[in-house]
Structures are given as structure tokens and as C-alpha cells.
Short mmCIF file of C-alpha atoms in Angstrom, two decimals:
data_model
loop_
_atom_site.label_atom_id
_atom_site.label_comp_id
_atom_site.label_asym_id
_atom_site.label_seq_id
_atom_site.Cartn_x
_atom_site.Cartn_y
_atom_site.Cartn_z
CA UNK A 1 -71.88 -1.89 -90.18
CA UNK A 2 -71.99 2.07 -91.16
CA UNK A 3 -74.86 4.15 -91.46
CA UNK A 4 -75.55 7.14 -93.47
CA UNK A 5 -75.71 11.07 -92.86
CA UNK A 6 -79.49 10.52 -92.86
CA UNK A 7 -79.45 8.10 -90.15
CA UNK A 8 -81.15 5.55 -91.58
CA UNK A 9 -79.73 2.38 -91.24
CA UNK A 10 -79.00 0.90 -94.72
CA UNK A 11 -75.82 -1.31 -93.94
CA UNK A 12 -75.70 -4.98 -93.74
CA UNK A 13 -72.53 -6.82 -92.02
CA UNK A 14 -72.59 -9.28 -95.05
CA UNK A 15 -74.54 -10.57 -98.31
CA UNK A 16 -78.25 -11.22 -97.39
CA UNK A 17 -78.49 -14.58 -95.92
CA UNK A 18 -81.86 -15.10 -95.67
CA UNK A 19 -84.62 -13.58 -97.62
CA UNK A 20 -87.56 -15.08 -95.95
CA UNK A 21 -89.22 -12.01 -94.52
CA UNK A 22 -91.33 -9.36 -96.62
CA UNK A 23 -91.31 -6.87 -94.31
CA UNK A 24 -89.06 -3.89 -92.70
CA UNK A 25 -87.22 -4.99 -89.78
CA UNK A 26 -86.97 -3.68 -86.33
CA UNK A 27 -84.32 -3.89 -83.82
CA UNK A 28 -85.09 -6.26 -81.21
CA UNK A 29 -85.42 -3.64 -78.44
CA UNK A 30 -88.79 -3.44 -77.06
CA UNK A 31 -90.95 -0.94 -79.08
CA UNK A 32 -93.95 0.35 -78.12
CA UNK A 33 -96.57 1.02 -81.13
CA UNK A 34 -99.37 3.27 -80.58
CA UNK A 35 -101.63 0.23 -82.43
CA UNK A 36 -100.65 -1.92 -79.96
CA UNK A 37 -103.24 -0.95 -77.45
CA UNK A 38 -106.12 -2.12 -75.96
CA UNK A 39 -108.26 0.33 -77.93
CA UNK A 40 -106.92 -0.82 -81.15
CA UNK A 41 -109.94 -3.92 -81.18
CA UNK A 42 -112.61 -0.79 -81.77
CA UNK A 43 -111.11 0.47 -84.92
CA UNK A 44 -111.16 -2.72 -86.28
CA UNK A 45 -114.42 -3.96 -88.46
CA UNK A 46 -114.87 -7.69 -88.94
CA UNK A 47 -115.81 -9.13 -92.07
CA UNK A 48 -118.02 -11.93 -93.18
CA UNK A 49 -115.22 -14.61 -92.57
CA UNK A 50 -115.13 -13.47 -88.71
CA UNK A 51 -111.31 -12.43 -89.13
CA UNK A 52 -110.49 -8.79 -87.93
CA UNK A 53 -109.68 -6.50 -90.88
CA UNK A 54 -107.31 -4.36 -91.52
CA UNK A 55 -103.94 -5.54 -89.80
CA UNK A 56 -102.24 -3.16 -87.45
CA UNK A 57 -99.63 -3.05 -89.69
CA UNK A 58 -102.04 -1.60 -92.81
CA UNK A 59 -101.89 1.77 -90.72
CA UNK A 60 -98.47 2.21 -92.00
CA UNK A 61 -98.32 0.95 -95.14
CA UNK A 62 -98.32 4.71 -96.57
CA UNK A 63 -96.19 5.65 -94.45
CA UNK A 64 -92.02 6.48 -95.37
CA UNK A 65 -89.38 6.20 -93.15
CA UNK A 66 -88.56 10.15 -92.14
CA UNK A 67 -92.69 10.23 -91.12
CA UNK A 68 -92.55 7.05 -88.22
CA UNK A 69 -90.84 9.91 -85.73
CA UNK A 70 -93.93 10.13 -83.92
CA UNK A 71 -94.45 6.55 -83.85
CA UNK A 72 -91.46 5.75 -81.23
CA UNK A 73 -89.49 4.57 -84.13
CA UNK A 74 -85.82 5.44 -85.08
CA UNK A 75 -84.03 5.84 -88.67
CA UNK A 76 -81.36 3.46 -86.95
CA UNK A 77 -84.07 1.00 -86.32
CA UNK A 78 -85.27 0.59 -90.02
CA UNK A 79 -83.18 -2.33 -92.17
CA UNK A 80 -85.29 -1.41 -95.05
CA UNK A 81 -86.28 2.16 -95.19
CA UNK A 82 -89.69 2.99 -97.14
CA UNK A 83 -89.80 5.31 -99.90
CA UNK A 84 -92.69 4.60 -101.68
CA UNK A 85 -95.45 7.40 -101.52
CA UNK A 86 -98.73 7.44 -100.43
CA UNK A 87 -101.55 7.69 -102.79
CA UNK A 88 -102.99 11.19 -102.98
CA UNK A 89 -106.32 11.75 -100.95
CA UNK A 90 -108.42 11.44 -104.06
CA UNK A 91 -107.07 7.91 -104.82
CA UNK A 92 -107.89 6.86 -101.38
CA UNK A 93 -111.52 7.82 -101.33
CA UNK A 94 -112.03 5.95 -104.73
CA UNK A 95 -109.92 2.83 -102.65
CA UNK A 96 -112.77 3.34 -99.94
CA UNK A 97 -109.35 4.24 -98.00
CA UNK A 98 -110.16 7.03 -96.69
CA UNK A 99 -110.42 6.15 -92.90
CA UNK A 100 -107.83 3.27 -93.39
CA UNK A 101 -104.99 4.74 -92.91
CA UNK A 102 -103.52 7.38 -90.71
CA UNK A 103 -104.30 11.31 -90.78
CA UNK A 104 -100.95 12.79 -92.75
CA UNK A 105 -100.33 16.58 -92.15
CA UNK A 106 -99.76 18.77 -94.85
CA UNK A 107 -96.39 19.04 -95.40
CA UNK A 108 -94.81 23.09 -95.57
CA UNK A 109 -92.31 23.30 -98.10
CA UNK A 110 -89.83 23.97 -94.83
CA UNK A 111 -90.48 20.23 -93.79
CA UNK A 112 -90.02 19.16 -97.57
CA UNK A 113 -86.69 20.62 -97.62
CA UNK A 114 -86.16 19.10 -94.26
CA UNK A 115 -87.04 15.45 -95.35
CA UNK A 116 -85.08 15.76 -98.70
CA UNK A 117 -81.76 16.75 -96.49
CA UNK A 118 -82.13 13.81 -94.78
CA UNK A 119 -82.43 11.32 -97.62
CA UNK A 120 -78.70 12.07 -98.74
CA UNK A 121 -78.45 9.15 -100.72
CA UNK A 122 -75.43 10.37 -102.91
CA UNK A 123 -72.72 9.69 -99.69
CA UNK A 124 -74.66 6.51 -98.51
CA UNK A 125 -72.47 3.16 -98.97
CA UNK A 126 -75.08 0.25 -98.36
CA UNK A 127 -78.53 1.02 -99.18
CA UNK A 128 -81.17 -1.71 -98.82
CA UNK A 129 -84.42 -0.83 -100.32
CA UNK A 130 -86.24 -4.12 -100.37
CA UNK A 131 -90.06 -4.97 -100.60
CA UNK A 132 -91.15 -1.73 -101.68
CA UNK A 133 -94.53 -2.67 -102.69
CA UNK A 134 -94.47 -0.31 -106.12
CA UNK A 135 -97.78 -0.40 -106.70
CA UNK A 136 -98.34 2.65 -108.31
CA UNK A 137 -96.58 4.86 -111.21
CA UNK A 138 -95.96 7.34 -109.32
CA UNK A 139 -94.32 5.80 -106.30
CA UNK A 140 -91.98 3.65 -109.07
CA UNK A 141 -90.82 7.30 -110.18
CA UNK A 142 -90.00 8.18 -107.02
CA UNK A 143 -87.85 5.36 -106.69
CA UNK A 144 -86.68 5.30 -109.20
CA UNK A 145 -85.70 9.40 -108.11
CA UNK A 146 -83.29 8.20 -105.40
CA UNK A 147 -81.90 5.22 -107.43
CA UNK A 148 -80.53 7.54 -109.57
CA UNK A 149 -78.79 8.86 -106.83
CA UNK A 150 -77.26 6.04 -105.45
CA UNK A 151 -73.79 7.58 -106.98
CA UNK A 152 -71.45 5.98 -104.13
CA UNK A 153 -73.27 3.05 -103.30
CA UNK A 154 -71.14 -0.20 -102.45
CA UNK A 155 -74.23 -2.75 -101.44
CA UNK A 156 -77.43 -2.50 -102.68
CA UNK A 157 -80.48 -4.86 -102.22
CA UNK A 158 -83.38 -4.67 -104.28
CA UNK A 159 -85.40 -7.40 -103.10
CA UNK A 160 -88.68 -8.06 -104.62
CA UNK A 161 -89.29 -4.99 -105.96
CA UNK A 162 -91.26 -6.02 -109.17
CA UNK A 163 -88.02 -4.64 -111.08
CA UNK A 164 -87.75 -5.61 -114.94
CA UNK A 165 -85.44 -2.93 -116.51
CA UNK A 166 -82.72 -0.76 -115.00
CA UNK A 167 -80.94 -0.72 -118.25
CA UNK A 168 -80.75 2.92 -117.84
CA UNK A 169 -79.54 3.17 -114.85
CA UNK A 170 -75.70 3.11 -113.77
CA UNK A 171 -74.18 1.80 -110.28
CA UNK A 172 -70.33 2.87 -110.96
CA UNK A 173 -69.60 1.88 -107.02
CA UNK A 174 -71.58 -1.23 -106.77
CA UNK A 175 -69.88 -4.37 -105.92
CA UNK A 176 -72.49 -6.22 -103.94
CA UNK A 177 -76.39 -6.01 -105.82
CA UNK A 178 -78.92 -7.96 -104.64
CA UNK A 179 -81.66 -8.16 -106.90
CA UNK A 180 -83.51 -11.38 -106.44
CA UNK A 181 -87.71 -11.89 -106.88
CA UNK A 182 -87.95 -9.91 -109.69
CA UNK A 183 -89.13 -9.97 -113.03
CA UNK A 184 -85.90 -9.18 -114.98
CA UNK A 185 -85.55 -11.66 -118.47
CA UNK A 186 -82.46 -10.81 -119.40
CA UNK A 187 -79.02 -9.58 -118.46
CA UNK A 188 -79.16 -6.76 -121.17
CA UNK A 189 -82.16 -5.59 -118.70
CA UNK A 190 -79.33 -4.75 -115.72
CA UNK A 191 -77.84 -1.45 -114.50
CA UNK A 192 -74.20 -0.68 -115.77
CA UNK A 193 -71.86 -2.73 -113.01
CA UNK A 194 -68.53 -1.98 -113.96
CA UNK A 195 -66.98 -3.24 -110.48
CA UNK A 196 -69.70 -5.97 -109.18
CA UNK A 197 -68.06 -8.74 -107.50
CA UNK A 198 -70.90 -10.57 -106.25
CA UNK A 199 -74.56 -10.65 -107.82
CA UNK A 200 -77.53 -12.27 -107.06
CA UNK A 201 -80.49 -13.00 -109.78
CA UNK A 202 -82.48 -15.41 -108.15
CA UNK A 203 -86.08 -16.30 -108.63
CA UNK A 204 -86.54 -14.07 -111.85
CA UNK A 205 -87.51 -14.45 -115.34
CA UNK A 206 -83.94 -14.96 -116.91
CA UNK A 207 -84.53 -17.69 -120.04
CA UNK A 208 -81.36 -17.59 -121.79
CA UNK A 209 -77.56 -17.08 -121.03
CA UNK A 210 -77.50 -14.10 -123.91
CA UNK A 211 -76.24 -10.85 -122.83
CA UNK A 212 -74.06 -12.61 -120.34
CA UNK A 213 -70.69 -11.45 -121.77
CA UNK A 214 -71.27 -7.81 -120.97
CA UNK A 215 -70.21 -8.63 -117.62
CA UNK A 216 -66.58 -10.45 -119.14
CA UNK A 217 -64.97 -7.20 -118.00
CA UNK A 218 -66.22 -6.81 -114.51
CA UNK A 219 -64.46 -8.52 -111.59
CA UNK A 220 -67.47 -10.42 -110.79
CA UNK A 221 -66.60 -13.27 -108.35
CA UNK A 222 -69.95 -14.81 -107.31
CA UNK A 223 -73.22 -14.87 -109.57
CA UNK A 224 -76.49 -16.42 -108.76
CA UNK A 225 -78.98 -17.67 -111.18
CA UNK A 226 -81.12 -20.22 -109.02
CA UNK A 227 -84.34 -20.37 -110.16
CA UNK A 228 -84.43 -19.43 -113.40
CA UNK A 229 -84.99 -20.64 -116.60
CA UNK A 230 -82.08 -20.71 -117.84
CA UNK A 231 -80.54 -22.93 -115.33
CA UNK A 232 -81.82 -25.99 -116.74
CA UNK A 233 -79.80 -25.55 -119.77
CA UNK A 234 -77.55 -27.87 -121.78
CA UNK A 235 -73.89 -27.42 -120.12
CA UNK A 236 -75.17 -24.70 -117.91
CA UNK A 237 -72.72 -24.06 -115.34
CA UNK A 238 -69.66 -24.71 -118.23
CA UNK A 239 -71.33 -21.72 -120.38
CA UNK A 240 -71.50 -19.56 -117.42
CA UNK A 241 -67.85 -20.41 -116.75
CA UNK A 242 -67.02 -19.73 -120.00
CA UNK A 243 -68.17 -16.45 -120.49
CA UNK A 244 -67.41 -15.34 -117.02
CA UNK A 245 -63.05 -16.00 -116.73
CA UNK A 246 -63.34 -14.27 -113.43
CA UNK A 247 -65.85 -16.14 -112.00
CA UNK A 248 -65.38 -18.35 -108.78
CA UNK A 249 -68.77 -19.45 -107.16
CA UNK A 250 -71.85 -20.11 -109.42
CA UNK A 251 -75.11 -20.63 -107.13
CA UNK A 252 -73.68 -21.35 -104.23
CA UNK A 253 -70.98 -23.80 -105.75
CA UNK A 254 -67.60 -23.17 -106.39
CA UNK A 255 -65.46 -23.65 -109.53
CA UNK A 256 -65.06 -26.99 -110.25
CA UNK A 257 -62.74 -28.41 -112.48
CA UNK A 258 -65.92 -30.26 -115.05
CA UNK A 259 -66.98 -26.13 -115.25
CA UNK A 260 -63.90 -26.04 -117.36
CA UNK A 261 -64.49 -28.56 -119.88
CA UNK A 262 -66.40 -26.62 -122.94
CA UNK A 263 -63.47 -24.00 -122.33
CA UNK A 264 -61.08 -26.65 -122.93
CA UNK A 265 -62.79 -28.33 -126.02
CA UNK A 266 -63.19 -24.76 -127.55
CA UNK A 267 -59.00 -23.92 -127.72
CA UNK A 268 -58.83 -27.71 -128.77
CA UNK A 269 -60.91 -27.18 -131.50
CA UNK A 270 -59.17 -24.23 -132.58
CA UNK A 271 -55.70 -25.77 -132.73
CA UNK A 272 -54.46 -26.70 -135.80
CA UNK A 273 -53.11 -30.62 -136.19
CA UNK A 274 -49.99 -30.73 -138.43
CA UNK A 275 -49.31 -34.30 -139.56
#
């Protein structure tokens, strides 16, 4: 478990094992919230359905990870850092958000320079930046910003991001990538790997097995496809196999020796019987 020069926590002490919740975690020390008072029930309007709206959580959905300081929450508490932006005060007035969220302080360009120091993304080693909720252009540019940066990074997560092309985009440290609930459709539509040992594709768009050989070099170990389309094809898992000589674990299963079969009848077919 390490943690970066920023202090934000973005280590895990192995691959994601569960990827149930949609949310940033908190330690399980007690935390006091100031929305968890009794005065919290008159900010709250309820609607025709009799349900309280908004959550105490939508006070802090604008909010990134350097701004919860105030809030009795630590960089060392935060599994999955925020780094979307908040929508500019325009934008919330046409959302009818204007009293929906909390009161942010205009930020000097001191405390700019301040917040960028801390994100030093280029020494961090395991970055998870999961459930991002990109909802608008500009916040996918800005994360887009510190993906870039991401120069040294060993284990990345990039859970359900809405992600469909990081073609452009090059991870030359990367040996764990997590990029499951997305919207990718093809492998050509991944970052440049060169060292991945283990990645994860689940629940996307993937329909066919093209583009798969780019990773032929890579010392890829573990790959998993569940999910997606192109699992349910003819001779799946021997194709995979196939064009993957490194591979060892396909979805969760290891190597078996069937896997090897369409390997086998291709050098068969290619020998030569002399009579």
C-alpha cells in the first residue's frame, strides 16, 4: 500500500476484487459530516412522491478531492479521488442548481498553484480514478489533463468512467489497468500498454477479437473479457489463446490444455506430408 506526494491515497493492496460500489470510499474511522446534523431535514424540500430530495451526498458531488479539507475529510481517506470539475455558476442557474450545492470560494491564483502542487500525478504509482461521473466536456478534458500525466503509473483503475477511446494516450509503466463498465468496442480503442500484465475489459462494448494481436508483444498474463460480445464467439477462449502466447488466465480461468487446440491444428496444417 503506498501513497503519493499529494497524499491522496491512490494504492490498492491487490487487483480490484469487487466492483460493486459507485461511490468514493471512506476509511472506516468514524467521520463526522457537517450534513449529518439535525438541521440538515430543513434544507431539504420534499417532492410530490413524499421522498426527501436532494441526498446529503448531492452537496458534494461538485466537489474534488483537495476542496473536502474543511469537511473533516483527509487525502489518505479518499480510495477514489475526484477530479471532475464543477460546472461554472452560469450552468448551475440554468440547472436550477444554484442553491443545490455548496458555496465555492473564489479561488486566488496562490491557491491554484497550491492545488496543482498537490496533484503530482507524474511520481504517483497506483492511481484509482473510478466513477468519475464525466458528465460534461469540460470535466472529460480535465481528465483527461492528468491522464496524460500518469507517466509512472503501475495500477490504474478506470472504473466506469464512460471511456470509449484512449487510443491516444500512452501508459509506458502500466502493468495492472482496470478499465471495466465502459463503452470501449475495440482493442484498437486502448492506450499504448507496452508492459501490462494483467487487464480487465469487462462489461464493455468489445464485438470482435480484431485488434487483439497488438498486445502479442506485451507480457500480458491475465485478460478479462466477461461480458462482452465477443465472448460468445466460435472457439473463443482458443482464439484468445492463440493470439495471446503469453497468456495464462482468461476470465478468471486458467490455461487449459483444450485452449491449445486451434494452435495445434494451425502448425498441423502447415506441415507438409511427404509420402
Amino acid at each position: 500500500m503506498s501513497q503519493s506526494s499529494s497524499g491522496v491515497y491512490t494504492s490498492s493492496d491487490s487487483f480490484p476484487k469487487s466492483f460493486s460500489s459507485g461511490y468514493s470510499e471512506l476509511s472506516s474511522t468514524s467521520i463526522s459530516l457537517p450534513f449529518a446534523t439535525r438541521h440538515r431535514v430543513l434544507d431539504e424540500q420534499t417532492c410530490d412522491s413524499g421522498l426527501c430530495s436532494p441526498l446529503p451526498s448531492d452537496r458534494f458531488k461538485y466537489i474534488t478531492w483537495h476542496q473536502l479539507e474543511g469537511h473533516d475529510i483527509h487525502g489518505t481517506q479518499i480510495h477514489c479521488p475526484r477530479v471532475r470539475k464543477a460546472p461554472s455558476d452560469e450552468q448551475l442557474f440554468l440547472r436550477g442548481e444554484e442553491c443545490g450545492h455548496l458555496m465555492r470560494k473564489r479561488k486566488t491564483e496562490k491557491e491554484d498553484v497550491k492545488n496543482r502542487l498537490q496533484e503530482n500525478w507524474e511520481n504517483s504509482l497506483e492511481v484509482n480514478l473510478s466513477y468519475q461521473d464525466l458528465g460534461d466536456s469540460y470535466q472529460q478534458e480535465n481528465f483527461y489533463r492528468i491522464l496524460r500525466r500518469l507517466i509512472r503509473v503501475e495500477k490504474l483503475q478506470l472504473i466506469d468512467n464512460s471511456l470509449m477511446d484512449l487510443s491516444s494516450f500512452r501508459l509506458p509503466r502500466c502493468k495492472e489497468l482496470n478499465l471495466n463498465k465502459n463503452y470501449f468496442s475495440s482493442f484498437k480503442q486502448l492506450p499504448k500498454i507496452p508492459q501490462i500484465q494483467h487487464l480487465s475489459l469487462a462489461e464493455n462494448n468489445i464485438q470482435t477479437l480484431c485488434g487483439l494481436s497488438s498486445l502479442r508483444m506485451s507480457p500480458l498474463e491475465s485478460l478479462n473479457l466477461k461480458r462482452n460480445p465477443c465472448e460468445f464467439q466460435e472457439q473463443y477462449r482458443m482464439k484468445v489463446f492463440s493470439s495471446l502466447p503469453n497468456l495464462k488466465v482468461l476470465d478468471g480461468i486458467p490455461k487449459m490444455p483444450t485452449d491449445c487446440a486451434l494452435a495445434e491444428q494451425s502448425l498441423i496444417s502447415k506441415m507438409c506430408l511427404i509420402l
